[in-house]
CSV table of C-alpha atoms in Angstrom, one decimal:
chain,number,residue,atom,x,y,z
A,1,GLU,CA,-19.7,20.4,-7.7
A,2,ASN,CA,-20.4,16.7,-7.3
A,3,LEU,CA,-17.4,16.3,-4.8
A,4,GLU,CA,-19.0,19.0,-2.7
A,5,LYS,CA,-22.3,17.2,-2.7
A,6,LEU,CA,-20.4,14.1,-1.8
A,7,ARG,CA,-18.9,15.9,1.2
A,8,TYR,CA,-22.1,17.2,2.6
A,9,GLU,CA,-24.0,13.9,2.0
A,10,LEU,CA,-21.3,12.1,4.1
A,11,LYS,CA,-21.3,14.8,6.7
A,12,LEU,CA,-25.2,14.7,6.9
A,13,ARG,CA,-24.9,10.9,7.7
A,14,GLY,CA,-22.5,11.6,10.4
A,15,PHE,CA,-19.3,10.0,8.8
A,16,SER,CA,-16.0,10.9,10.5
A,17,PRO,CA,-13.8,13.6,9.0
A,18,LEU,CA,-11.3,10.8,8.0
A,19,THR,CA,-14.1,9.0,6.2
A,20,VAL,CA,-15.1,12.2,4.5
A,21,ARG,CA,-11.6,12.9,3.3
A,22,ASN,CA,-10.9,9.2,2.1
A,23,TYR,CA,-14.1,8.9,0.2
A,24,THR,CA,-13.7,12.3,-1.4
A,25,PHE,CA,-10.1,11.3,-2.2
A,26,PHE,CA,-11.1,8.1,-4.0
A,27,VAL,CA,-14.1,9.5,-5.8
A,28,ASP,CA,-11.9,12.4,-7.1
A,29,LYS,CA,-9.3,9.9,-8.3
A,30,PHE,CA,-11.9,7.9,-10.0
A,31,LEU,CA,-13.5,10.9,-11.7
A,32,LYS,CA,-10.2,12.2,-13.1
A,33,ARG,CA,-9.1,8.7,-14.3
A,34,ILE,CA,-12.4,8.0,-16.1
A,35,ASN,CA,-12.9,11.5,-17.4
A,36,LYS,CA,-16.5,11.5,-18.3
A,37,PRO,CA,-19.5,13.5,-17.4
A,38,SER,CA,-21.2,12.2,-14.3
A,39,ALA,CA,-24.3,11.3,-16.2
A,40,GLU,CA,-22.4,8.8,-18.4
A,41,LEU,CA,-20.7,7.0,-15.5
A,42,ASN,CA,-21.5,3.3,-15.4
A,43,GLU,CA,-20.7,0.0,-13.8
A,44,GLU,CA,-18.0,-0.8,-16.4
A,45,ASP,CA,-16.3,2.4,-15.5
A,46,VAL,CA,-16.1,1.4,-11.8
A,47,LYS,CA,-14.8,-2.1,-12.8
A,48,LEU,CA,-12.1,-0.6,-14.9
A,49,TYR,CA,-10.8,1.7,-12.3
A,50,LEU,CA,-10.9,-0.8,-9.5
A,51,SER,CA,-9.1,-3.5,-11.6
A,52,GLU,CA,-6.3,-1.0,-12.4
A,53,MET,CA,-5.8,-0.6,-8.7
A,54,PHE,CA,-4.9,-4.2,-8.3
A,55,ASP,CA,-1.5,-3.7,-9.8
A,56,THR,CA,-0.3,-1.2,-7.1
A,57,LYS,CA,-2.9,-1.0,-4.1
A,58,SER,CA,-3.6,-3.3,-1.2
A,59,LYS,CA,-6.9,-5.2,-0.9
A,60,ASN,CA,-8.1,-2.9,1.8
A,61,THR,CA,-7.3,0.2,-0.1
A,62,ILE,CA,-9.4,-1.1,-3.2
A,63,MET,CA,-12.3,-2.0,-0.8
A,64,LEU,CA,-12.3,1.5,0.6
A,65,ALA,CA,-12.2,3.0,-2.8
A,66,ALA,CA,-15.1,0.7,-4.0
A,67,ALA,CA,-17.1,1.7,-0.8
A,68,ALA,CA,-16.4,5.3,-1.6
A,69,ILE,CA,-17.5,5.0,-5.3
A,70,ASN,CA,-20.6,2.9,-4.4
A,71,PHE,CA,-21.7,5.7,-1.9
A,72,TYR,CA,-21.1,8.3,-4.7
A,73,PHE,CA,-23.3,6.4,-7.3
A,74,LYS,CA,-26.0,5.7,-4.8
A,75,GLU,CA,-26.3,9.0,-2.8
A,76,VAL,CA,-25.0,11.6,-5.2
A,77,LEU,CA,-25.8,10.4,-8.7
A,78,LYS,CA,-28.9,8.4,-7.6
A,79,LYS,CA,-27.9,5.5,-9.7
A,80,GLU,CA,-27.8,1.9,-8.6
A,81,LEU,CA,-24.4,0.1,-8.9
A,82,GLY,CA,-24.5,-3.6,-9.3
A,83,LYS,CA,-22.6,-5.9,-6.8
A,84,ILE,CA,-19.0,-5.7,-8.0
A,85,PRO,CA,-17.1,-8.7,-6.9
A,86,LEU,CA,-14.1,-7.8,-4.7
A,87,PRO,CA,-11.6,-10.1,-3.0
A,88,LYS,CA,-12.2,-10.7,0.7
A,89,LYS,CA,-10.2,-8.8,3.3
A,90,GLU,CA,-7.3,-10.8,4.6
A,91,LYS,CA,-7.6,-12.1,8.0
A,92,LYS,CA,-4.3,-12.4,9.7
A,93,LEU,CA,-3.7,-13.2,13.3
A,94,PRO,CA,-1.7,-10.4,15.2
A,95,SER,CA,1.7,-11.1,16.4
A,96,VAL,CA,1.6,-11.2,20.1
A,97,LEU,CA,4.3,-10.5,22.7
A,98,SER,CA,5.3,-13.2,25.1
A,99,THR,CA,4.6,-12.8,28.8
A,100,GLU,CA,8.4,-12.1,29.1
A,101,GLU,CA,8.5,-9.6,26.5
A,102,VAL,CA,5.6,-7.7,28.1
A,103,ARG,CA,7.3,-7.8,31.5
A,104,LYS,CA,10.6,-6.5,29.7
A,105,LEU,CA,8.7,-3.8,28.1
A,106,ILE,CA,6.9,-2.5,31.2
A,107,GLY,CA,10.1,-2.9,33.3
A,108,SER,CA,12.2,-0.9,30.9
A,109,THR,CA,10.1,2.4,31.7
A,110,GLU,CA,11.5,4.7,34.1
A,111,HIS,CA,8.5,6.7,35.1
A,112,GLY,CA,5.5,5.4,36.9
A,113,LYS,CA,3.2,7.2,34.5
A,114,SER,CA,4.7,5.5,31.5
A,115,LYS,CA,4.3,2.0,33.3
A,116,LEU,CA,0.7,2.8,34.1
A,117,ILE,CA,0.1,3.7,30.4
A,118,LEU,CA,1.7,0.6,29.1
A,119,LYS,CA,-0.1,-1.6,31.6
A,120,LEU,CA,-3.4,0.0,30.7
A,121,LEU,CA,-2.9,-0.3,27.0
A,122,TYR,CA,-1.8,-4.0,27.3
A,123,SER,CA,-4.4,-5.2,29.8
A,124,SER,CA,-7.4,-3.3,28.8
A,125,GLY,CA,-7.1,-3.4,24.9
A,126,LEU,CA,-7.6,0.3,24.7
A,127,ARG,CA,-6.4,2.1,21.6
A,128,VAL,CA,-3.9,4.8,22.1
A,129,SER,CA,-6.4,7.5,21.2
A,130,GLU,CA,-9.0,6.1,23.7
A,131,LEU,CA,-6.3,6.1,26.5
A,132,VAL,CA,-5.3,9.6,25.7
A,133,ASN,CA,-8.9,10.9,26.2
A,134,LEU,CA,-9.4,9.0,29.4
A,135,GLN,CA,-10.4,11.1,32.3
A,136,THR,CA,-10.2,10.3,36.0
A,137,LYS,CA,-14.1,10.3,36.2
A,138,ASP,CA,-14.0,7.4,33.4
A,139,LEU,CA,-12.3,5.0,35.9
A,140,ASP,CA,-14.0,3.1,38.7
A,141,PHE,CA,-11.3,1.2,40.7
A,142,GLN,CA,-13.9,-0.3,43.0
A,143,GLN,CA,-15.4,-2.3,40.2
A,144,ASN,CA,-12.2,-2.4,38.1
A,145,ILE,CA,-13.9,-0.9,35.0
A,146,GLY,CA,-13.5,2.2,33.0
A,147,TRP,CA,-15.6,3.8,30.2
A,148,VAL,CA,-14.3,4.9,26.8
A,149,ARG,CA,-16.4,8.0,25.9
A,150,LYS,CA,-16.7,8.5,22.1
A,151,GLY,CA,-14.3,5.9,20.9
A,152,LYS,CA,-13.9,4.6,17.4
A,153,GLY,CA,-17.2,5.2,15.5
A,154,SER,CA,-18.2,7.7,18.3
A,155,LYS,CA,-19.3,4.8,20.5
A,156,ASP,CA,-19.0,4.6,24.2
A,157,ARG,CA,-17.9,1.2,25.7
A,158,ILE,CA,-16.8,-0.3,29.0
A,159,PHE,CA,-13.4,-1.9,29.6
A,160,LYS,CA,-12.0,-4.0,32.4
A,161,ILE,CA,-9.1,-2.6,34.5
A,162,ALA,CA,-6.8,-5.6,35.5
A,163,GLU,CA,-6.5,-6.0,39.2
A,164,SER,CA,-2.8,-5.8,39.0
A,165,ILE,CA,-3.0,-2.2,37.9
A,166,ASN,CA,-5.4,-1.3,40.8
A,167,ASN,CA,-2.8,-2.8,43.2
A,168,SER,CA,0.3,-1.0,41.7
């Protein structure tokens, strides 16, 4: 019953289906692990559950679980959950291909469409899902810009099209 209430509270606030699924998953695991009536749940239960996760889960997973449980307490149980100290998210620089590696990658494709896809992904910073959803009307080669419609977080944004793509 409370999980269903959690689902509709998340949907009402416009959370993505993936977030609804993840939050529901972690709250369900939490409830099964603690095994108490919802009215008796408290901050110590949350700390216990999250501390156990440190043995097997990544920091990102723990942070997601904490966000899900916090939302559950606040919006479903109408209880305030104190600030639970969590480790900061690790900030690692991405590994980047060298210019030569990029040239080899693009050069290794046999089809013009594949070359265009790789060039757009590399030069514009588009996500694959954003590229897949691009339409011709979203590209303006006169100004070398394009529009992502309903990208991550259902947000629109503009991206720059490299002049080298326009010339190829």
